[in-house]
Amino acid sequence: MNIKNTMITFVLLLAMQTAALAQGHIRLQSVAEVEKKVMNEEGKIELKRLPATKVVPGTEVIFSQHYENISGESAENAVITNPIPEHMVYQPASAHGMDTKITFSVDNGKSYNIPAKLFVFDAAGRKFPARPKDYTHIRWTFEHPLPSGAKGTVSFRAILE
Amino acid sequence: MKTQRTQKKRTVRWLSTLVLFGVVLLIGFPSGAWAIGTEATTSIDNRAVINYTVGTVPQTLIESSPGGNSTPGATNGADTTFVVDNMVDLSVQTLDAAPVSTNVFPGSTESVIRFQVNNEGNYLQDFLLTAIEQSDGSYTLPFAAPDDTLTDNFNSNSFVRIYVDADGPSATAGYTPSTWDGAGVESQVNYIDELERDESITVYIVIDIPIAQVNGDIAVYGLSAQVAQGGGAGSPGAAINSDDSGTADDAATVQIVFRDGIGIDDPDQVNPDGYHSSRSAFRVETAALEVTKNSTLISDPTGSGTPHHIPGAVVEYEITVDNTGASDANDLVISDQVQANTTFVFNSVSVSNNDGVVPVVEYSTDGGGSWSTTQPADPALVTNIRATNSHVRDADGSATLVFQVEID
């Protein structure tokens, strides 16, 4: 094996290692959609989800996170965190996720809790129950490990201000 | 008794708490009103993150991407993004509460009706303005009855001008309508330049009133505004004639969505069309005068109880002017001449005015060429008599001139 070949093998090995490092266990895809009423083949109006494109103030957008465990190992203690985009107001009770505990943050992600236990303070220091408008982050905490191949979706709806 | 009172007090307290709570709710949650919309072109970015462990080892977080990301690391994901589209929404409303009659009289110039144009969309726009001159006929107006339906019966006898208030726009919330400052002060243009979202501005339609119009005449005018592209200060942008509902979705470009209401004179009376319109009216207000002349035979030389028109008989003329119009008649002159073959009777003039005005009586001896307040010593010289009233009041004003002649 000459030096040149050794070099190539080394570079190849390095590249492979980098590739292996680059691959995590979970693939996370974020999608923004709107619901539109469309006429189906039977002539009935049904709601169809389309990519969020024509979005004007007042439009409700559905943000979905599709997750999939693409590794051979089980992922434990999985938590998906989604900061609510600027100008979007969370729609009450719209967050969904199978086998997850859903909590919200009103302090920019520092702490999370269920809606009934979230509070905000006004300039005078008075305490008020937080409104959906105050939510800054949503968190889905999985109650069970995600085994290899497990996939699903967590989602929430928000309205453009 | 005491228990009852306590109970009552409690109920009242409970009720007031309920009312207070209701008010807080109202203030705290203005539902459905998106008065301040997110500005078009704003990018809405979303990126989620997943944390997990394998075995007991915490793994590097993985961020989301539009197509799916599995590369760990805080910067290896990508935002799922869309841009806020241009919601076109405008409204035009008249600022007049009733047909305008201030400075609306026969021959008046710069008679003004007012409108407010509001940019209720989410982007800076221009607005192209058109004055709609309604032809004769019956029109619905946004006024209280009985002015909610008016019959148009005349048009301006000059070019119809549109002026945009020189004070400029201000925020729609709490907008204070401006007042007409006169031609040369306001800008005579047919468009509103660069009106920001949630801003309003006052627009004037200015006409001249033909001299032939009479009290109560109505001219209905509408103002139509069409949304145009903003962004080029100093000149009108291109009209936005259609929205992008028919074009392919594109998350990356700002598309146009019409959300405007249906104005009374909009081209499309069913769907949002980027136009809005409103109407107002001019109502001519002037004096409406009626002149009556009566003659009464007072006596004849025979002294009969039933006098006849014979030489030497005295006839009294009474000229009455009634004003039933909406304006005072100013500098009103009642004038008459002494007919041929009759002679003015000395000291026979009397005048009246039901608004306390003292009419000025004058005599002419040269057929009305010159006048004097002094009665000529020889009544035979009097050829004309007149009474000048500084005004005859509106609605029920009345002025009279009475004089007597003797048949030659």
Coordinates of C-alpha atoms in Angstrom, one line a residue:
Chain A
M1 CA 0.0 0.0 0.0
N2 CA 1.6 3.2 -1.1
I3 CA 1.2 6.5 0.6
K4 CA -1.3 7.7 -2.0
N5 CA -3.6 4.8 -1.4
T6 CA -3.3 5.1 2.3
M7 CA -4.3 8.7 1.9
I8 CA -7.3 7.9 -0.1
T9 CA -8.4 5.2 2.3
F10 CA -8.0 7.6 5.2
V11 CA -10.0 10.3 3.4
L12 CA -12.7 7.8 2.6
L13 CA -12.8 6.5 6.2
L14 CA -13.0 10.1 7.4
A15 CA -15.9 10.8 5.0
M16 CA -17.8 7.7 6.1
Q17 CA -17.3 8.6 9.7
T18 CA -18.6 12.1 9.1
A19 CA -21.6 10.6 7.3
A20 CA -22.3 8.3 10.2
L21 CA -22.1 11.2 12.6
A22 CA -24.4 13.3 10.4
Q23 CA -27.2 10.8 10.6
G24 CA -29.3 11.2 13.8
H25 CA -31.9 8.7 15.0
I26 CA -34.9 10.8 14.2
R27 CA -36.1 12.7 11.1
L28 CA -38.1 15.8 11.9
Q29 CA -40.2 17.4 9.1
S30 CA -42.0 20.7 9.7
V31 CA -45.0 21.5 7.6
A32 CA -47.2 24.6 7.5
E33 CA -50.7 24.1 6.0
V34 CA -54.0 25.8 5.6
E35 CA -57.4 24.1 5.4
K36 CA -59.6 24.9 2.4
K37 CA -63.1 23.8 1.6
V38 CA -63.2 21.9 -1.6
M39 CA -65.8 20.0 -3.4
N40 CA -65.1 16.2 -3.5
E41 CA -66.0 13.8 -6.3
E42 CA -69.3 13.1 -4.5
G43 CA -70.1 16.7 -4.6
K44 CA -69.7 17.2 -0.9
I45 CA -67.7 20.0 0.7
E46 CA -64.7 18.6 2.5
L47 CA -61.8 20.2 4.2
K48 CA -58.5 19.7 2.3
R49 CA -55.1 20.7 3.6
L50 CA -52.9 22.7 1.3
P51 CA -49.5 24.2 1.8
A52 CA -49.7 27.5 3.6
T53 CA -49.2 30.0 0.8
K54 CA -52.0 32.5 0.5
V55 CA -51.9 33.6 4.1
V56 CA -53.4 36.9 5.1
P57 CA -54.2 38.3 8.5
G58 CA -56.9 36.1 10.1
T59 CA -55.9 32.9 8.3
E60 CA -55.5 29.8 10.5
V61 CA -52.4 27.9 9.8
I62 CA -51.8 24.3 10.9
F63 CA -48.2 23.6 11.9
S64 CA -47.3 19.9 11.9
Q65 CA -44.1 18.2 13.0
H66 CA -43.8 14.7 11.3
Y67 CA -41.3 12.6 13.3
E68 CA -39.9 9.2 12.4
N69 CA -37.3 7.1 14.2
I70 CA -35.1 6.1 11.3
S71 CA -32.5 4.3 13.4
G72 CA -32.3 0.8 14.7
E73 CA -32.4 2.0 18.3
S74 CA -35.2 3.1 20.5
A75 CA -35.3 6.9 21.3
E76 CA -36.3 7.6 24.8
N77 CA -37.4 10.7 26.7
A78 CA -38.2 12.3 23.4
V79 CA -39.4 15.9 23.5
I80 CA -40.4 18.1 20.6
T81 CA -40.3 21.8 21.2
N82 CA -41.8 24.3 18.8
P83 CA -41.5 28.1 19.3
I84 CA -44.7 29.7 18.1
P85 CA -43.7 31.8 15.1
E86 CA -43.8 35.5 15.5
H87 CA -47.2 37.1 14.4
M88 CA -49.0 33.8 15.0
V89 CA -51.5 33.4 17.8
Y90 CA -52.0 29.9 19.2
Q91 CA -55.6 28.6 18.9
P92 CA -56.8 27.3 22.2
A93 CA -57.0 23.5 22.5
S94 CA -55.5 23.0 19.0
A95 CA -52.3 21.2 20.0
H96 CA -52.4 17.5 19.3
G97 CA -50.0 14.6 19.7
M98 CA -50.6 10.9 20.4
D99 CA -49.2 9.7 23.7
T100 CA -47.7 13.0 24.5
K101 CA -48.0 15.4 27.4
I102 CA -48.5 18.9 25.9
T103 CA -47.3 21.9 27.9
F104 CA -46.8 25.5 27.0
S105 CA -44.4 28.3 27.8
V106 CA -45.2 31.9 28.4
D107 CA -41.6 32.9 29.2
N108 CA -39.9 32.3 26.0
G109 CA -39.2 28.6 26.7
K110 CA -37.7 29.0 30.2
S111 CA -40.5 27.0 31.8
Y112 CA -43.4 24.9 30.7
N113 CA -46.8 24.0 32.2
I114 CA -50.4 23.1 31.4
P115 CA -52.7 26.0 30.4
A116 CA -54.4 26.1 33.8
K117 CA -51.1 26.7 35.5
L118 CA -49.8 29.4 33.3
F119 CA -49.8 33.0 34.5
V120 CA -48.6 36.4 33.2
F121 CA -48.0 39.6 35.1
D122 CA -48.9 43.1 34.0
A123 CA -46.8 46.2 34.5
A124 CA -48.1 46.7 38.0
G125 CA -47.1 43.1 38.9
R126 CA -50.6 41.8 39.0
K127 CA -51.0 38.1 38.1
F128 CA -53.4 37.1 35.4
P129 CA -54.2 33.7 33.8
A130 CA -52.2 33.5 30.6
R131 CA -54.1 33.7 27.3
P132 CA -53.2 31.7 24.2
K133 CA -51.8 35.0 22.8
D134 CA -49.2 34.9 25.6
Y135 CA -47.9 31.4 24.6
T136 CA -44.4 31.5 23.2
H137 CA -43.6 27.8 22.9
I138 CA -45.3 24.4 22.8
R139 CA -43.8 21.2 24.0
W140 CA -44.8 17.6 23.4
T141 CA -43.2 15.2 25.9
F142 CA -43.5 11.6 24.7
E143 CA -44.9 9.3 27.4
H144 CA -43.2 6.2 25.9
P145 CA -40.0 5.5 24.1
L146 CA -40.1 5.8 20.3
P147 CA -39.0 2.4 19.0
S148 CA -37.2 1.9 15.7
G149 CA -39.5 2.8 12.8
A150 CA -42.0 4.7 15.0
K151 CA -43.5 7.7 13.3
G152 CA -46.2 10.2 13.9
T153 CA -47.2 13.8 13.9
V154 CA -47.7 16.5 16.5
S155 CA -49.4 19.6 15.5
F156 CA -51.0 22.9 16.5
R157 CA -53.1 25.6 14.9
A158 CA -52.4 29.4 15.0
I159 CA -53.9 32.4 13.4
L160 CA -51.9 35.1 11.6
E161 CA -52.3 38.5 13.4
Chain B
M1 CA -85.6 41.2 57.6
K2 CA -81.9 41.5 58.2
T3 CA -81.1 38.2 56.5
Q4 CA -83.1 39.3 53.4
R5 CA -81.2 42.5 53.1
T6 CA -77.8 40.7 53.3
Q7 CA -78.9 38.3 50.6
K8 CA -79.9 41.2 48.4
K9 CA -76.6 42.9 48.9
R10 CA -74.8 39.8 48.0
T11 CA -76.7 39.4 44.8
V12 CA -75.9 42.9 43.8
R13 CA -72.3 42.4 44.6
W14 CA -72.3 39.1 42.6
L15 CA -74.0 40.8 39.7
S16 CA -71.4 43.7 39.6
T17 CA -68.6 41.1 39.7
L18 CA -70.2 39.5 36.7
V19 CA -70.6 42.8 34.9
L20 CA -66.9 43.6 35.6
F21 CA -65.8 40.2 34.4
G22 CA -67.8 40.8 31.2
V23 CA -66.1 44.1 30.6
V24 CA -62.7 42.6 31.2
L25 CA -63.6 39.9 28.7
L26 CA -64.7 42.4 26.2
I27 CA -61.5 44.5 26.5
G28 CA -59.2 41.5 26.8
F29 CA -60.4 39.4 23.9
P30 CA -61.5 41.4 20.9
S31 CA -62.4 38.4 18.8
G32 CA -62.7 38.5 15.1
A33 CA -61.2 42.0 14.7
W34 CA -57.8 41.9 12.9
A35 CA -57.5 45.6 12.7
I36 CA -53.8 45.6 12.8
G37 CA -52.8 42.8 10.4
T38 CA -49.4 41.5 10.0
E39 CA -47.8 43.4 7.2
A40 CA -47.6 41.8 3.8
T41 CA -44.1 40.5 2.9
T42 CA -43.5 39.5 6.5
S43 CA -41.8 36.1 6.6
I44 CA -43.4 33.6 9.0
D45 CA -40.7 31.1 10.0
N46 CA -41.2 27.9 12.0
R47 CA -38.6 25.4 13.2
A48 CA -39.1 22.7 15.8
V49 CA -36.6 20.7 17.7
I50 CA -36.5 17.2 19.1
N51 CA -34.4 16.1 22.1
Y52 CA -34.1 12.4 23.1
T53 CA -31.9 9.9 24.7
V54 CA -30.7 6.5 23.5
G55 CA -30.1 4.3 26.4
T56 CA -29.3 6.8 29.0
V57 CA -27.2 9.0 26.7
P58 CA -28.7 12.3 25.7
Q59 CA -28.4 12.8 22.0
T60 CA -27.6 15.9 20.1
L61 CA -30.9 17.7 19.3
I62 CA -32.3 17.5 15.8
E63 CA -34.0 20.5 14.2
S64 CA -36.9 20.3 11.7
S65 CA -36.8 21.2 8.1
P66 CA -39.5 21.5 5.4
G67 CA -38.4 18.3 3.7
G68 CA -37.4 16.4 6.9
N69 CA -34.0 16.7 8.7
S70 CA -32.2 14.0 10.6
T71 CA -28.8 15.7 10.9
P72 CA -28.2 16.5 14.6
G73 CA -27.0 19.9 15.6
A74 CA -28.4 23.3 16.4
T75 CA -27.9 24.8 12.9
N76 CA -28.6 21.8 10.7
G77 CA -32.4 22.3 10.4
A78 CA -34.2 24.8 8.2
D79 CA -37.2 27.1 8.7
T80 CA -40.5 26.1 7.2
T81 CA -41.5 29.5 5.8
F82 CA -44.2 31.3 4.1
V83 CA -44.7 35.0 3.4
V84 CA -47.7 37.0 4.5
D85 CA -49.7 37.9 1.4
N86 CA -51.2 41.3 0.5
M87 CA -54.7 41.4 1.9
V88 CA -56.4 44.2 0.0
D89 CA -59.1 45.8 2.1
L90 CA -60.3 49.3 2.0
S91 CA -63.4 51.3 2.9
V92 CA -64.9 54.6 1.9
Q93 CA -67.4 56.4 4.0
T94 CA -68.9 59.8 3.8
L95 CA -68.1 62.1 6.7
D96 CA -71.4 64.0 6.0
A97 CA -74.3 63.2 8.3
A98 CA -76.8 64.7 5.9
P99 CA -76.9 66.4 2.5
V100 CA -74.5 69.3 2.6
S101 CA -76.1 72.8 2.4
T102 CA -73.3 74.9 3.8
N103 CA -72.0 77.0 1.0
V104 CA -74.4 75.3 -1.4
F105 CA -76.6 78.0 -3.0
P106 CA -77.3 79.1 -6.6
G107 CA -74.0 80.3 -8.0
S108 CA -71.8 79.1 -5.1
T109 CA -68.3 77.9 -5.9
E110 CA -66.2 75.3 -4.1
S111 CA -69.2 73.5 -2.6
V112 CA -67.7 70.5 -0.7
I113 CA -68.7 67.1 0.4
R114 CA -66.4 64.9 2.5
F115 CA -65.3 61.3 2.5
Q116 CA -62.9 59.2 4.5
V117 CA -60.8 56.5 2.9
N118 CA -59.4 53.8 5.1
N119 CA -56.6 51.3 4.3
E120 CA -57.9 48.2 6.1
G121 CA -55.5 45.9 4.4
N122 CA -52.0 44.8 5.6
Y123 CA -49.8 46.7 3.2
L124 CA -49.0 50.2 2.0
Q125 CA -51.2 51.1 -1.0
D126 CA -52.1 53.8 -3.4
F127 CA -55.8 54.5 -4.0
L128 CA -57.2 55.7 -7.3
L129 CA -60.2 58.0 -6.8
T130 CA -63.2 58.6 -9.0
A131 CA -66.0 61.0 -8.4
I132 CA -69.3 59.5 -9.5
E133 CA -71.7 62.1 -10.8
Q134 CA -75.2 60.6 -10.5
S135 CA -77.7 61.4 -13.2
D136 CA -81.2 62.6 -12.3
G137 CA -83.1 60.0 -10.3
S138 CA -83.7 58.5 -6.9
Y139 CA -80.7 57.3 -4.8
T140 CA -80.1 55.6 -1.5
L141 CA -77.8 57.5 0.8
P142 CA -76.1 56.6 4.1
F143 CA -78.1 59.2 6.0
A144 CA -80.9 59.1 8.5
A145 CA -84.5 59.3 7.2
P146 CA -85.9 61.2 5.4
D147 CA -82.5 61.8 3.7
D148 CA -81.8 58.1 3.2
T149 CA -83.4 58.4 -0.2
L150 CA -83.0 61.5 -2.3
T151 CA -83.9 62.6 -5.7
D152 CA -81.0 64.0 -7.7
N153 CA -82.1 66.7 -10.1
F154 CA -78.9 68.6 -11.1
N155 CA -75.2 68.3 -11.6
S156 CA -72.2 70.7 -11.2
N157 CA -71.8 73.3 -13.9
S158 CA -68.1 73.0 -13.5
F159 CA -65.4 70.3 -13.6
V160 CA -65.9 68.0 -10.7
R161 CA -62.7 68.2 -8.6
I162 CA -61.3 65.7 -6.1
Y163 CA -59.0 66.9 -3.4
V164 CA -57.0 64.9 -0.9
D165 CA -56.5 66.5 2.5
A166 CA -53.2 68.3 2.8
D167 CA -52.9 67.4 6.5
G168 CA -52.0 63.9 5.3
P169 CA -53.1 60.5 6.7
S170 CA -53.2 59.4 10.3
A171 CA -54.0 56.2 12.2
T172 CA -57.6 54.9 11.5
A173 CA -58.1 54.2 15.2
G174 CA -59.2 57.6 16.6
Y175 CA -59.0 59.3 13.2
T176 CA -60.1 62.9 13.3
P177 CA -61.6 63.9 10.0
S178 CA -60.1 67.1 8.5
T179 CA -61.9 70.1 7.3
W180 CA -61.8 71.8 3.9
D181 CA -59.1 74.4 3.8
G182 CA -59.8 75.6 0.3
A183 CA -58.5 75.0 -3.2
G184 CA -54.8 75.5 -3.3
V185 CA -54.3 74.3 0.2
E186 CA -55.6 70.7 -0.3
S187 CA -54.0 68.7 -3.0
Q188 CA -56.1 68.4 -6.2
V189 CA -55.2 64.9 -7.3
N190 CA -57.2 61.8 -8.3
Y191 CA -55.3 59.4 -6.1
I192 CA -54.2 58.9 -2.5
D193 CA -50.4 58.4 -2.4
E194 CA -48.8 55.9 -0.1
L195 CA -51.5 55.2 2.5
E196 CA -50.0 52.9 5.2
R197 CA -52.0 50.0 6.5
D198 CA -54.5 51.1 9.2
E199 CA -54.3 54.7 8.1
S200 CA -57.1 57.0 7.0
I201 CA -57.3 60.2 5.1
T202 CA -60.0 62.7 4.2
V203 CA -61.0 63.3 0.5
Y204 CA -63.2 66.1 -0.8
I205 CA -65.4 66.3 -3.9
V206 CA -65.7 69.9 -4.9
I207 CA -68.3 71.3 -7.4
D208 CA -69.9 74.6 -8.3
I209 CA -73.7 75.1 -8.1
P210 CA -75.5 76.5 -11.2
I211 CA -77.2 79.8 -10.7
A212 CA -80.5 78.5 -11.9
Q213 CA -80.9 76.0 -9.0
V214 CA -83.6 76.6 -6.5
N215 CA -84.1 75.8 -2.8
G216 CA -84.1 72.0 -2.1
D217 CA -82.4 70.9 -5.3
I218 CA -80.3 67.8 -4.8
A219 CA -77.1 66.6 -6.5
V220 CA -75.8 63.2 -5.5
Y221 CA -72.1 62.4 -5.8
G222 CA -70.2 59.2 -5.0
L223 CA -66.6 58.6 -4.3
S224 CA -65.1 55.4 -5.5
A225 CA -61.6 54.3 -4.4
Q226 CA -59.7 51.5 -6.1
V227 CA -56.6 49.9 -4.6
A228 CA -53.4 50.4 -6.5
Q229 CA -49.8 49.3 -5.9
G230 CA -48.0 51.5 -3.4
G231 CA -44.3 52.0 -3.0
G232 CA -43.7 54.7 -5.6
A233 CA -44.2 58.1 -3.8
G234 CA -45.4 61.0 -5.9
S235 CA -47.3 59.2 -8.6
P236 CA -50.2 56.8 -8.7
G237 CA -49.4 53.1 -8.7
A238 CA -50.8 50.5 -11.1
A239 CA -54.4 49.6 -10.3
I240 CA -54.9 46.2 -8.8
N241 CA -57.6 44.8 -11.0
S242 CA -57.7 41.2 -9.8
D243 CA -56.4 39.2 -7.0
D244 CA -54.4 36.0 -7.2
S245 CA -57.1 33.6 -6.3
G246 CA -56.8 32.1 -9.8
T247 CA -53.1 31.9 -9.9
A248 CA -50.9 29.1 -8.5
D249 CA -49.9 29.1 -4.9
D250 CA -46.5 30.4 -4.1
A251 CA -45.3 30.5 -0.6
A252 CA -42.3 32.6 -1.5
T253 CA -44.1 35.5 -3.2
V254 CA -46.5 38.1 -1.9
Q255 CA -49.8 37.4 -3.5
I256 CA -52.9 39.6 -3.5
V257 CA -56.1 38.6 -1.8
F258 CA -59.2 40.8 -2.0
R259 CA -61.0 41.1 1.3
D260 CA -62.9 44.4 0.8
G261 CA -66.6 44.8 1.4
I262 CA -69.2 45.7 -1.2
G263 CA -69.6 49.5 -1.6
I264 CA -72.8 51.0 -2.9
D265 CA -71.3 52.0 -6.3
D266 CA -68.6 49.2 -6.6
P267 CA -68.3 47.7 -10.1
D268 CA -68.8 44.2 -8.6
Q269 CA -71.8 44.1 -6.4
V270 CA -71.2 40.4 -5.3
N271 CA -67.5 39.8 -4.7
P272 CA -64.7 41.7 -3.2
D273 CA -63.1 43.6 -6.1
G274 CA -60.5 46.0 -4.7
Y275 CA -63.0 48.9 -4.9
H276 CA -65.1 50.6 -2.2
S277 CA -67.4 53.5 -2.5
S278 CA -69.8 55.8 -0.7
R279 CA -72.2 58.6 -1.5
S280 CA -73.1 62.0 -0.3
A281 CA -75.2 64.9 -1.6
F282 CA -75.4 68.6 -2.1
R283 CA -78.7 70.3 -1.1
V284 CA -79.2 73.8 -2.4
E285 CA -80.3 76.1 0.3
T286 CA -81.6 79.4 -0.6
A287 CA -84.6 81.7 -0.1
A288 CA -87.8 80.7 -1.8
L289 CA -89.8 83.8 -2.4
E290 CA -93.4 84.4 -3.3
V291 CA -94.7 87.8 -4.2
T292 CA -98.4 88.7 -3.9
K293 CA -99.9 92.0 -4.9
N294 CA -103.4 92.9 -3.8
S295 CA -105.4 96.0 -4.6
T296 CA -108.3 97.3 -2.5
L297 CA -110.7 100.1 -3.5
I298 CA -110.7 102.3 -0.4
S299 CA -113.2 105.1 -1.4
D300 CA -114.6 107.1 -4.3
P301 CA -115.6 110.8 -4.4
T302 CA -119.3 109.9 -4.0
G303 CA -118.6 108.7 -0.5
S304 CA -120.6 105.6 -1.2
G305 CA -120.4 102.6 1.0
T306 CA -119.7 100.6 -2.1
P307 CA -117.0 102.6 -3.9
H308 CA -116.3 102.2 -7.6
H309 CA -113.3 102.7 -9.8
I310 CA -114.1 106.2 -10.9
P311 CA -111.8 109.3 -11.1
G312 CA -110.9 110.5 -7.7
A313 CA -111.3 107.0 -6.2
V314 CA -108.5 105.8 -3.9
V315 CA -106.9 102.4 -4.4
E316 CA -104.6 100.7 -2.0
Y317 CA -101.9 98.3 -3.2
E318 CA -100.4 95.7 -0.8
I319 CA -97.3 93.9 -2.0
T320 CA -96.3 90.9 0.2
V321 CA -93.1 88.9 -0.2
D322 CA -93.1 85.5 1.7
N323 CA -89.9 83.5 2.2
T324 CA -90.6 79.8 2.6
G325 CA -87.0 78.8 1.8
A326 CA -84.2 77.5 4.0
S327 CA -82.1 80.6 3.9
D328 CA -82.8 84.3 4.8
A329 CA -83.3 86.5 1.8
N330 CA -80.9 89.4 2.3
D331 CA -81.1 93.0 0.9
L332 CA -84.6 92.3 -0.4
V333 CA -86.2 95.2 -2.3
I334 CA -89.9 95.4 -2.9
S335 CA -90.4 97.9 -5.7
D336 CA -93.5 99.1 -7.5
Q337 CA -94.4 101.9 -9.8
V338 CA -97.3 104.4 -9.8
Q339 CA -99.4 103.4 -12.8
A340 CA -100.3 105.8 -15.6
N341 CA -103.5 107.7 -14.9
T342 CA -103.0 107.4 -11.2
T343 CA -101.4 109.7 -8.6
F344 CA -99.5 108.7 -5.5
V345 CA -101.3 109.6 -2.3
F346 CA -99.1 111.6 0.1
N347 CA -98.1 109.8 3.3
S348 CA -99.8 106.6 2.2
V349 CA -96.8 104.3 2.5
S350 CA -96.6 101.7 5.2
V351 CA -94.1 98.8 5.5
S352 CA -93.7 95.8 7.7
N353 CA -91.3 92.9 8.3
N354 CA -92.0 90.0 10.7
D355 CA -88.4 89.7 11.8
G356 CA -88.2 93.2 13.4
V357 CA -86.4 94.6 10.4
V358 CA -87.3 98.2 9.7
P359 CA -87.6 98.5 5.9
V360 CA -86.2 101.6 4.3
V361 CA -88.7 103.5 2.1
E362 CA -87.5 105.4 -0.9
Y363 CA -89.2 107.4 -3.6
S364 CA -88.2 108.1 -7.2
T365 CA -89.5 110.9 -9.4
D366 CA -87.6 109.8 -12.6
G367 CA -88.9 106.3 -13.2
G368 CA -86.5 104.6 -10.8
G369 CA -83.3 106.3 -12.0
S370 CA -82.6 107.9 -8.7
W371 CA -84.0 107.4 -5.2
S372 CA -84.6 109.4 -2.1
T373 CA -85.8 108.6 1.4
T374 CA -87.5 112.1 1.4
Q375 CA -91.0 112.1 0.2
P376 CA -91.4 114.8 -2.6
A377 CA -93.6 117.7 -1.5
D378 CA -95.7 117.2 -4.6
P379 CA -96.9 113.6 -4.5
A380 CA -97.9 113.8 -8.2
L381 CA -94.1 113.7 -9.0
V382 CA -93.7 110.2 -7.5
T383 CA -93.2 107.6 -10.2
N384 CA -91.8 104.7 -8.1
I385 CA -91.8 103.5 -4.6
R386 CA -89.5 100.9 -3.0
A387 CA -88.9 99.3 0.4
T388 CA -85.5 97.7 1.2
N389 CA -85.4 95.0 3.8
S390 CA -82.0 94.1 5.2
H391 CA -83.3 90.5 5.4
V392 CA -86.5 88.5 5.2
R393 CA -86.1 85.5 7.5
D394 CA -86.2 81.9 6.3
A395 CA -89.1 79.4 6.6
D396 CA -91.9 82.0 7.4
G397 CA -90.4 85.4 6.7
S398 CA -92.7 88.1 5.3
A399 CA -92.3 91.7 4.3
T400 CA -94.9 94.1 2.9
L401 CA -95.1 97.4 1.1
V402 CA -98.4 99.2 1.1
F403 CA -99.3 102.5 -0.7
Q404 CA -102.2 104.2 -2.1
V405 CA -103.0 106.0 -5.4
E406 CA -105.8 108.1 -6.6
I407 CA -107.4 107.5 -10.0
D408 CA -106.9 110.6 -12.2

